[in-house]
Coordinates of C-alpha atoms in Angstrom, one line a residue:
Chain A
Q1 CA 0.0 -0.1 0.1
V2 CA 1.5 3.4 -1.7
Q3 CA 1.8 6.2 1.6
L4 CA 3.6 9.2 1.2
V5 CA 5.2 10.9 3.9
Q6 CA 6.1 14.7 3.8
S7 CA 8.2 16.8 5.5
G8 CA 7.5 19.2 8.4
A9 CA 5.8 22.8 8.9
E10 CA 8.1 25.6 7.7
V11 CA 8.1 29.3 8.6
K12 CA 9.6 31.8 5.8
K13 CA 10.0 35.4 5.1
P14 CA 8.7 37.0 2.7
G15 CA 11.0 36.5 -0.7
A16 CA 12.8 33.4 0.6
S17 CA 12.0 30.0 -0.3
V18 CA 10.9 26.8 0.6
K19 CA 11.1 23.2 -0.5
V20 CA 8.8 20.3 0.8
S21 CA 9.8 17.0 0.4
C22 CA 7.4 14.1 -0.2
K23 CA 8.9 10.5 0.1
A24 CA 6.9 7.4 -1.4
S25 CA 6.6 3.9 0.1
G26 CA 5.9 1.1 -2.2
N27 CA 7.2 0.0 -5.1
T28 CA 5.1 2.3 -7.6
F29 CA 7.0 5.4 -7.2
T30 CA 8.4 5.6 -11.3
S31 CA 5.3 4.4 -12.7
D32 CA 2.5 6.7 -11.1
Y33 CA 2.5 10.6 -11.5
M34 CA 2.8 13.3 -8.5
H35 CA 0.8 16.5 -8.0
W36 CA 1.2 19.1 -6.0
V37 CA -2.3 21.1 -4.3
R38 CA -2.5 23.5 -2.0
Q39 CA -5.3 25.1 0.4
A40 CA -5.0 28.4 2.0
P41 CA -6.3 28.7 5.6
G42 CA -10.4 28.8 5.1
Q43 CA -10.0 28.1 1.0
G44 CA -10.4 25.8 -1.6
L45 CA -7.5 23.3 -3.1
E46 CA -5.6 25.0 -5.6
W47 CA -3.7 22.2 -8.6
M48 CA -0.3 23.2 -8.5
G49 CA 1.4 21.4 -11.1
I50 CA 2.5 18.1 -11.7
I51 CA 5.6 15.6 -12.1
N52 CA 6.5 12.5 -14.1
P53 CA 9.1 10.4 -11.8
S54 CA 10.2 8.5 -13.9
T55 CA 11.2 11.2 -17.0
G56 CA 11.3 13.9 -14.9
S57 CA 8.9 16.0 -16.7
T58 CA 6.7 18.9 -15.2
N59 CA 4.0 21.0 -16.2
Y60 CA 2.8 23.4 -13.7
A61 CA 0.1 25.9 -13.0
Q62 CA 0.5 29.1 -15.0
K63 CA 0.0 31.4 -12.2
L64 CA 2.7 29.6 -10.5
Q65 CA 5.1 29.6 -13.7
G66 CA 8.6 31.1 -12.9
R67 CA 8.3 30.6 -8.9
V68 CA 7.7 26.8 -8.4
T69 CA 10.1 24.1 -9.2
M70 CA 9.4 20.1 -9.0
T71 CA 11.8 17.8 -8.7
R72 CA 12.6 13.6 -7.6
E73 CA 15.4 11.4 -6.5
K74 CA 14.9 7.8 -7.6
S75 CA 17.1 6.9 -5.3
T76 CA 14.7 7.7 -2.3
S77 CA 11.6 7.7 -3.5
T78 CA 11.5 11.5 -3.2
V79 CA 9.7 14.1 -4.9
Y80 CA 10.4 18.2 -4.3
M81 CA 7.8 20.8 -4.6
E82 CA 10.2 24.2 -3.9
L83 CA 8.4 27.5 -4.2
S84 CA 10.4 31.1 -4.5
S85 CA 9.8 34.5 -3.9
L86 CA 7.5 33.9 -1.2
R87 CA 4.6 36.6 -0.1
S88 CA 2.1 36.1 2.2
E89 CA -0.8 34.4 0.0
D90 CA 1.3 31.5 -0.1
T91 CA 0.8 30.8 3.4
A92 CA -1.1 27.1 2.7
V93 CA -1.1 23.3 3.7
Y94 CA 0.7 22.2 1.0
F95 CA -0.4 18.3 -0.8
C96 CA 1.5 16.2 -2.6
A97 CA -0.8 13.3 -4.2
R98 CA 0.1 10.4 -6.6
A99 CA -1.7 9.9 -9.7
P100 CA -1.2 5.9 -10.9
F101 CA -3.2 7.6 -13.7
K102 CA -3.0 10.9 -14.4
A103 CA -6.4 12.2 -13.1
R104 CA -6.7 10.1 -10.7
L105 CA -5.2 11.4 -7.6
D106 CA -6.1 8.5 -4.7
C107 CA -3.3 8.7 -2.4
W108 CA -2.5 12.0 -0.9
G109 CA 0.3 13.0 2.1
Q110 CA -0.4 14.3 5.2
G111 CA 0.2 18.2 4.3
T112 CA 2.8 20.6 5.2
L113 CA 2.2 24.1 6.4
V114 CA 3.9 26.9 5.3
T115 CA 3.8 30.1 6.9
V116 CA 5.3 33.3 5.4
S117 CA 5.5 36.0 7.8
S118 CA 8.0 39.0 8.2
Chain B
Q1 CA -7.4 29.2 -15.8
S2 CA -10.5 29.5 -13.0
A3 CA -11.3 27.6 -10.4
L4 CA -14.6 25.9 -11.5
T5 CA -17.7 26.5 -10.3
Q6 CA -19.8 24.9 -7.2
P7 CA -22.0 25.6 -5.1
A8 CA -20.5 27.2 -1.4
S9 CA -23.1 25.0 0.7
V10 CA -25.4 22.3 0.5
S11 CA -27.4 20.3 3.2
G12 CA -29.9 17.7 3.6
S13 CA -31.2 15.5 6.6
P14 CA -29.8 11.8 6.9
G15 CA -31.5 9.5 4.5
Q16 CA -32.0 12.4 1.9
S17 CA -30.0 12.5 -1.5
I18 CA -28.2 15.6 -2.4
T19 CA -26.4 16.8 -5.4
I20 CA -23.5 18.6 -5.5
S21 CA -22.6 20.6 -9.2
C22 CA -19.5 21.9 -10.7
T23 CA -19.5 23.9 -13.7
G24 CA -16.8 25.0 -15.9
T25 CA -16.3 25.7 -19.7
S26 CA -16.0 23.3 -22.8
N27 CA -11.8 23.9 -21.9
D28 CA -12.5 21.5 -18.9
V29 CA -15.3 19.9 -17.8
G30 CA -17.2 19.8 -20.8
G31 CA -13.9 19.2 -22.7
Y32 CA -13.0 15.7 -21.2
D33 CA -14.4 12.9 -18.7
Y34 CA -11.4 13.6 -16.6
V35 CA -13.5 15.1 -13.4
S36 CA -12.8 14.0 -10.0
W37 CA -14.6 14.1 -6.5
Y38 CA -12.8 14.6 -3.3
H39 CA -14.1 14.8 0.2
Q40 CA -12.6 16.3 3.2
H41 CA -12.5 16.3 7.0
P42 CA -11.6 19.4 8.6
G43 CA -7.9 19.2 9.0
K44 CA -7.6 16.1 6.8
A45 CA -6.1 15.4 3.5
P46 CA -8.9 15.0 0.8
K47 CA -10.0 11.3 -0.2
L48 CA -10.6 10.3 -4.2
L49 CA -14.2 9.7 -4.3
I50 CA -15.4 9.8 -7.7
Y51 CA -12.9 9.8 -11.2
D52 CA -13.8 9.5 -14.4
V53 CA -16.5 11.3 -14.2
S54 CA -18.3 8.6 -12.6
S55 CA -16.0 5.8 -11.7
R56 CA -15.3 4.7 -7.7
P57 CA -12.2 3.6 -6.2
S58 CA -12.6 0.4 -4.5
G59 CA -14.0 1.1 -0.9
V60 CA -15.9 4.2 -2.0
S61 CA -19.4 3.6 -0.7
N62 CA -22.0 3.3 -3.8
R63 CA -23.7 6.1 -2.3
F64 CA -21.7 8.2 -4.4
S65 CA -22.5 8.6 -8.1
G66 CA -20.9 10.7 -10.5
S67 CA -22.5 12.1 -13.9
K68 CA -21.7 15.0 -16.3
S69 CA -23.5 17.0 -19.0
G70 CA -22.4 19.4 -21.1
N71 CA -19.7 21.8 -18.9
T72 CA -21.7 20.7 -15.9
A73 CA -20.4 17.5 -13.6
S74 CA -22.2 16.3 -10.5
L75 CA -21.8 14.4 -7.5
T76 CA -25.1 12.6 -5.5
I77 CA -25.0 11.1 -2.2
S78 CA -27.7 9.4 -2.0
G79 CA -28.6 7.9 1.7
L80 CA -26.8 10.7 3.3
Q81 CA -25.3 10.3 6.7
A82 CA -23.5 12.1 9.4
E83 CA -20.3 11.2 8.7
D84 CA -20.7 12.8 4.8
E85 CA -20.5 16.3 6.4
A86 CA -17.5 17.0 5.3
D87 CA -16.3 19.8 2.0
Y88 CA -16.2 18.2 -1.7
H89 CA -14.2 19.3 -4.1
C90 CA -14.3 18.8 -7.9
S91 CA -11.2 18.5 -10.0
S92 CA -11.2 18.4 -14.0
Y93 CA -8.3 18.6 -16.7
T94 CA -7.5 20.8 -19.1
S95 CA -7.1 22.0 -22.4
S96 CA -3.7 23.6 -21.3
S97 CA -2.4 19.6 -19.7
T98 CA -3.2 21.0 -16.5
F99 CA -5.6 20.6 -13.8
V100 CA -8.2 23.2 -12.1
F101 CA -10.3 22.4 -9.1
G102 CA -13.5 23.8 -7.8
T103 CA -14.3 26.7 -5.6
G104 CA -15.5 24.0 -2.8
T105 CA -19.0 22.9 -1.4
K106 CA -19.5 22.4 2.6
V107 CA -22.4 19.5 3.1
T108 CA -24.1 20.0 6.0
V109 CA -26.1 17.1 7.6
L110 CA -28.9 18.7 9.3

């Protein structure tokens, strides 16, 4: 059974960068897509982007283009999401979610709270 | 890419059926059969209920069903139970090869 374990909460100052990790257990790391989704306090879900862990290819939400980078490390079955030039509006819980088929997010990480505050 | 439109809240009594709508455009909901539905209890991660418009993952109750007509997808919960009280989110693949979520709906069991 696949499990996704994310890194711990972060507090960052405006303008800084944050890198969140998501480690997958199970043997399907390179056969599943991985999405990143965030949720600002009291708000809905916002899709951030997707990475194919097998090839490393990515596709990002237009709104975040230029600020977000998703990478993977096959040896540790870990994907990373780095967001730069942080502003207060980036304060949110960030989730990774695996998708054995691109549109089917069937297993989610526990979420990582990122707080951006001066 | 604008968020898909969902009603802010829907309520029903135990045992009743409710339907949540998810309206997009021909570039997302109307153009692809890749609509998914998730529910999310407070402080928890979302959980997949429906994928590919109307398919249910194993382990999800058959009280949850999905459908689509034109640019609007719908999730129906039949036999409403107290545990169904949660936030519900729809999602769709888009013509830009990206994904978009809905605005979210809070379901209240009266």
